[in-house]
Coordinates of C-alpha atoms in Angstrom, one line a residue:
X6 CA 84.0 99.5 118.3
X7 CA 85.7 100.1 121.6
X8 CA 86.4 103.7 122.4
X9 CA 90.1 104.0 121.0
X10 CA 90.7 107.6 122.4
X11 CA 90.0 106.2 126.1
X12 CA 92.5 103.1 125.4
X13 CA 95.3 105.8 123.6
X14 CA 95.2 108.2 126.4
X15 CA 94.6 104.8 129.2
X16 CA 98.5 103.5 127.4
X17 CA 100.3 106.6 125.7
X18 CA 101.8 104.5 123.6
X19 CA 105.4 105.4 122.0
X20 CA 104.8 106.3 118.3
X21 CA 108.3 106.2 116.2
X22 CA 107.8 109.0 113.3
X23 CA 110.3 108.8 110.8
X24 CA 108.8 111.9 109.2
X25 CA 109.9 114.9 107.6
X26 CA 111.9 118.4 108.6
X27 CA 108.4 120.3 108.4
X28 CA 106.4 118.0 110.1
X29 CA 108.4 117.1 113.0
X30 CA 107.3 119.8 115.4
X31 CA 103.3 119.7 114.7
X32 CA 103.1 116.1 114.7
X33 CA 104.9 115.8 118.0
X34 CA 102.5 118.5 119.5
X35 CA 99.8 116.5 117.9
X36 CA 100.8 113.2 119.9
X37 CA 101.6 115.2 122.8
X38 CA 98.0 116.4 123.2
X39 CA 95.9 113.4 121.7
X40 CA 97.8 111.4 124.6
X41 CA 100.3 109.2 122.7
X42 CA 104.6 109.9 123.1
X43 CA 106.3 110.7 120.1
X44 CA 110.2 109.6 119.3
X45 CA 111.4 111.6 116.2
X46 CA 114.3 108.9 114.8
X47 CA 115.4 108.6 112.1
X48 CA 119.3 107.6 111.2
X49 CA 119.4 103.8 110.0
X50 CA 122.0 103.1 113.0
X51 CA 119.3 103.7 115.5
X52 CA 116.0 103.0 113.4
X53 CA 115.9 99.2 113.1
X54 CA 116.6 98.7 117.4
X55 CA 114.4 101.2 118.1
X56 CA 111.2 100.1 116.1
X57 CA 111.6 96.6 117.8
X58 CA 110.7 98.4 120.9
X59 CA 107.2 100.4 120.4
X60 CA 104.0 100.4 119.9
X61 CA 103.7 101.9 116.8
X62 CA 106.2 103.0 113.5
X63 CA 105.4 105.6 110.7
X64 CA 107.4 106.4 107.2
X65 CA 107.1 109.4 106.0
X66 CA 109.1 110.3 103.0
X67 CA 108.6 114.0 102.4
X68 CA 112.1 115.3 102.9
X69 CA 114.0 111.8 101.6
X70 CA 117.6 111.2 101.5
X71 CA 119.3 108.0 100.6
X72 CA 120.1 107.7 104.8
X73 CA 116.8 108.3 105.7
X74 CA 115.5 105.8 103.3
X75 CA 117.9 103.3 104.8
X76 CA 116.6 104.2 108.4
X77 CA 113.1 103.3 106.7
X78 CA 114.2 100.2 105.1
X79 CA 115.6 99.0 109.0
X80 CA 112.7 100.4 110.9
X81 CA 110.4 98.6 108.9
X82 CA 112.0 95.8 108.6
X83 CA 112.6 95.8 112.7
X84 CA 108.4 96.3 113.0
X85 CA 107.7 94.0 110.8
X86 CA 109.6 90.9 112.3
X87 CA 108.5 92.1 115.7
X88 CA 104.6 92.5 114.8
X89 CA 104.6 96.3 115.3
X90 CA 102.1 97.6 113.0
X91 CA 103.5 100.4 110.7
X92 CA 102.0 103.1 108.2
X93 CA 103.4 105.2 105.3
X94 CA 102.7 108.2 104.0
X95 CA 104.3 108.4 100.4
X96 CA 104.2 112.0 100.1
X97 CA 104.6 113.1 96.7
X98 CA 105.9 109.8 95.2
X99 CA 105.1 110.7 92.0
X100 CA 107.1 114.3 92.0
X101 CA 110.6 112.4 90.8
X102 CA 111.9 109.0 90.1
X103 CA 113.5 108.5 92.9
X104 CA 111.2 109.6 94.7
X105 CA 108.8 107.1 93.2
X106 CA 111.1 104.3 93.7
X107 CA 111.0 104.5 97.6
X108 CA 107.7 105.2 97.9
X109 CA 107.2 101.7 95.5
X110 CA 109.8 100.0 97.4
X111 CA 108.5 100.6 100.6
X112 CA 104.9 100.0 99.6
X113 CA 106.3 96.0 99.0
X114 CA 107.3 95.8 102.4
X115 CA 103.2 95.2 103.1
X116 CA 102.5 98.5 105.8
X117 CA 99.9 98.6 107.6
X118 CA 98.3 101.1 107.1
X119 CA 98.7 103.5 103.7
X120 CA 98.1 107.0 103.9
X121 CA 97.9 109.3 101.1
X122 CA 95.5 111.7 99.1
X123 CA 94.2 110.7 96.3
X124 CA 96.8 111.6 93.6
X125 CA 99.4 110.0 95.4
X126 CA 96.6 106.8 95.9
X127 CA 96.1 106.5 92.2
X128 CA 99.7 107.0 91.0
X129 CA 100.5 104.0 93.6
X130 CA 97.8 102.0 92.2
X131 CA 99.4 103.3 88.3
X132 CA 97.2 105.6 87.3
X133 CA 97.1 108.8 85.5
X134 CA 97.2 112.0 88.2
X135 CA 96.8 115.8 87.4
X136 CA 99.6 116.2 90.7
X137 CA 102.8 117.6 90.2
X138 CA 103.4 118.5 94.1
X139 CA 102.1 117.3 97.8
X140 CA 98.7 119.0 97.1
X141 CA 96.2 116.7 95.7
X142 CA 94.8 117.7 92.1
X143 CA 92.5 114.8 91.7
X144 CA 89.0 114.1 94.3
X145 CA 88.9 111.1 96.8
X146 CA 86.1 109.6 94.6
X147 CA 88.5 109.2 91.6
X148 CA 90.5 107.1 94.3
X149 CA 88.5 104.7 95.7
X150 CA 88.2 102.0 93.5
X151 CA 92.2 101.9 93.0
X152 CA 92.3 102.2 97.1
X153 CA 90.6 99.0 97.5
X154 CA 92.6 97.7 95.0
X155 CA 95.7 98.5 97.1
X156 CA 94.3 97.2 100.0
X157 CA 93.5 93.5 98.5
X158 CA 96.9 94.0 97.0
X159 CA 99.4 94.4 99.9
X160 CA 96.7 93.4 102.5
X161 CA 96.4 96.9 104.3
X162 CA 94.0 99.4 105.2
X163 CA 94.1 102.7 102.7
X164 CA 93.5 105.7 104.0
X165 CA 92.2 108.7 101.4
X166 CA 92.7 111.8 103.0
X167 CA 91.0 115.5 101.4
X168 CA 87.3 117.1 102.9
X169 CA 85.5 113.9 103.1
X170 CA 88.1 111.2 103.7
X171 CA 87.7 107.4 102.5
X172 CA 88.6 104.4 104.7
X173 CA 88.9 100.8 103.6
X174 CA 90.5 97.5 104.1
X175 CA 89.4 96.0 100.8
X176 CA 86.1 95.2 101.8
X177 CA 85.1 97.4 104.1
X178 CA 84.6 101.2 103.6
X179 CA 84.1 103.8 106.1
X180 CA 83.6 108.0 104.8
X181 CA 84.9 110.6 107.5
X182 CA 83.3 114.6 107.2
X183 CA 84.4 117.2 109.6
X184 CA 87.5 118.7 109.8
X185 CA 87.9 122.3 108.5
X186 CA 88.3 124.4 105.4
X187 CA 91.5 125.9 107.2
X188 CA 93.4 122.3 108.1
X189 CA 94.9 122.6 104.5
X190 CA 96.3 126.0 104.8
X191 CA 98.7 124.5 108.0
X192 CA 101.6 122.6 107.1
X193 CA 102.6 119.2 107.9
X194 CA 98.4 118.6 109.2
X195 CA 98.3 115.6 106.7
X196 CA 101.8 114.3 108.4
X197 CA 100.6 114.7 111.7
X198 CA 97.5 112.7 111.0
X199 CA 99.9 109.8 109.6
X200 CA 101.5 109.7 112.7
X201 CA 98.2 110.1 115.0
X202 CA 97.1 106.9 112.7
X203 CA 100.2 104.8 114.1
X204 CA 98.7 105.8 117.9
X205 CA 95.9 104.5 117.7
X206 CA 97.1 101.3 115.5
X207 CA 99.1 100.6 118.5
X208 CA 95.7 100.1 120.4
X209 CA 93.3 98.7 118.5
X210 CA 93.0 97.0 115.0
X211 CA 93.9 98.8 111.4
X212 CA 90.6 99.6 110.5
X213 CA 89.5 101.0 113.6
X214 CA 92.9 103.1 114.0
X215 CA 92.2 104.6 110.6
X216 CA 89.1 105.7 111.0
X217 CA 89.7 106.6 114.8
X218 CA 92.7 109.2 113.8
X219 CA 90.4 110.9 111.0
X220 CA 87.3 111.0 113.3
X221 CA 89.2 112.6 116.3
X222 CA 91.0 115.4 113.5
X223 CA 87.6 116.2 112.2
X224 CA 86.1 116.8 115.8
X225 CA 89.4 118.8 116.4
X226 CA 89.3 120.5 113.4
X227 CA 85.6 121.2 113.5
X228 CA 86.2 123.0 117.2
X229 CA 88.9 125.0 116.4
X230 CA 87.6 126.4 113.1
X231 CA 84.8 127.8 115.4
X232 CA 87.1 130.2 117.4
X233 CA 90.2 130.5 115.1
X234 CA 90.6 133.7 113.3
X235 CA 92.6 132.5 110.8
X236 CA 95.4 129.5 110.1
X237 CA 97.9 130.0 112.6
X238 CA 95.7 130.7 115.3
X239 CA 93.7 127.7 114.0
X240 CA 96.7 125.3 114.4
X241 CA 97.3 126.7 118.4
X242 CA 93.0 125.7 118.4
X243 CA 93.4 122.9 117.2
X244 CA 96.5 121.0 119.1
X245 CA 94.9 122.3 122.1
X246 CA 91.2 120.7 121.2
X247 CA 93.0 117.8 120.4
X248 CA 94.1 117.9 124.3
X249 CA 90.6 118.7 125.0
X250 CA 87.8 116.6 123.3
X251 CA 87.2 113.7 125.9
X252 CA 86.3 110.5 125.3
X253 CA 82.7 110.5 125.9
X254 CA 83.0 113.7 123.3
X255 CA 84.7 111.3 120.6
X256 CA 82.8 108.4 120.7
X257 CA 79.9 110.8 120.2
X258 CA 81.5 112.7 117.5
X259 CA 79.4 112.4 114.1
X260 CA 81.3 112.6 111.4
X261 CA 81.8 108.6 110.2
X262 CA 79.5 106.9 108.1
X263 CA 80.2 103.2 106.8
X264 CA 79.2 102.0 103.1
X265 CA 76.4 99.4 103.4

């Protein structure tokens, strides 16, 4: 594996986030200081020129409206005629049905790279999930098998995000440790990831990017815990580790370990 962080920060690449209200601030701090450039757009009459033009889209349908789903619909459509990879994060899919129809339509349109914990994983793959919300109810182990399923499926990598996070493109699997107790108590960290994940899929392969974005937020994560005193000095920590952590640091970083 080359060492993404060096080729991110050697490129910046431009990351279009169509991601929600909440998330729009951290995620673009979280860009900012991993080295990539963020552009937060979003409206359909921009989304499908712009997307032709970058190194990297991601869908994120937290705070959904029928013209934000239509930007999605062009700026996927725009990435995936132009080969720019993309990844979606269905948050809460399951919550209503229409939620559940976008996340499902958008799903068909073959990202990337999926991103989800791992009640929105197994309602995607139609199981049964204890999730009424965006928190996840259910354990990454209880997702695995039905994330490798996806990934044969639609021919993507699957992310499954929680404390120990679960990687695969359908054959391969990679675990990710690290991180902190406290990244769940800031908002919009699981959005911001998403869109760190399209960074570094504009500089190296799927599988690599995937595992890349969670081993550099567990590194961050670990290093800010250590001098945080609680979550929102812990998210000032940790966009500012991010910044920090170079990469001789992250390619030394030990937190992945891939299934035999």
């Amino acid at each position: 594996m080359t060492n993404d962080l060096k080729n991110l920060r050697a490129t910046s690449p431009l990351v279009h986030c169509i991601t929600n209200y909440v998330a729009m601030n951290i995620a673009a701090n979280t860009l900012l200081a991993a080295g990539a450039s963020p552009a937060m757009i979003h409206t359909p009459e921009e989304t499908g020129d712009f997307a032709r033009i970058v190194g990297a889209l991601t869908v994120n349908i937290g705070t959904i409206s029928p013209a934000w789903l239509e930007g999605m619909r062009r700026g996927i459509s725009a990435a995936s005629e132009a080969g720019v990879p993309w990844v979606l994060d269905p948050v809460a899919h399951f919550a209503t049905p229409y939620r559940s129809a976008a996340g499902r339509e958008l799903l068909e349109m073959r990202p990337t790279i999926l991103r989800g914990n791992a009640s929105e994983i197994l309602a995607l793959g139609g199981g049964q999930s204890e999730a009424k919300g965006v928190d996840a109810k259910d354990p990454v182990a209880s997702a695995e098998a039905t994330g490798i399923q996806l990934a044969q499926q639609f021919g993507c990598v699957v992310m499954i995000t929680s404390d120990v996070d679960f990687v695969t493109d359908g054959s391969r699997c990679a675990r990710i440790t690290g991180g902190s107790p406290m990244m769940p108590l800031v908002t919009a960290m699981g959005c911001s990831l998403t869109c760190l994940t399209g960074a570094f899929a504009a500089v190296t392969n799927p599988m690599d990017a995937a595992v890349s974005a969670l081993r550099l937020f567990a590194e961050a994560g670990h290093r800010a815990a250590q001098t945080a005193g609680g979550p929102a000095s812990f998210s000032q920590h940790f966009i500012d580790q991010l910044h920090a952590i170079t990469p001789e640091e992250f390619a030394e970083s030990p937190w992945v370990s891939w299934d035999a």
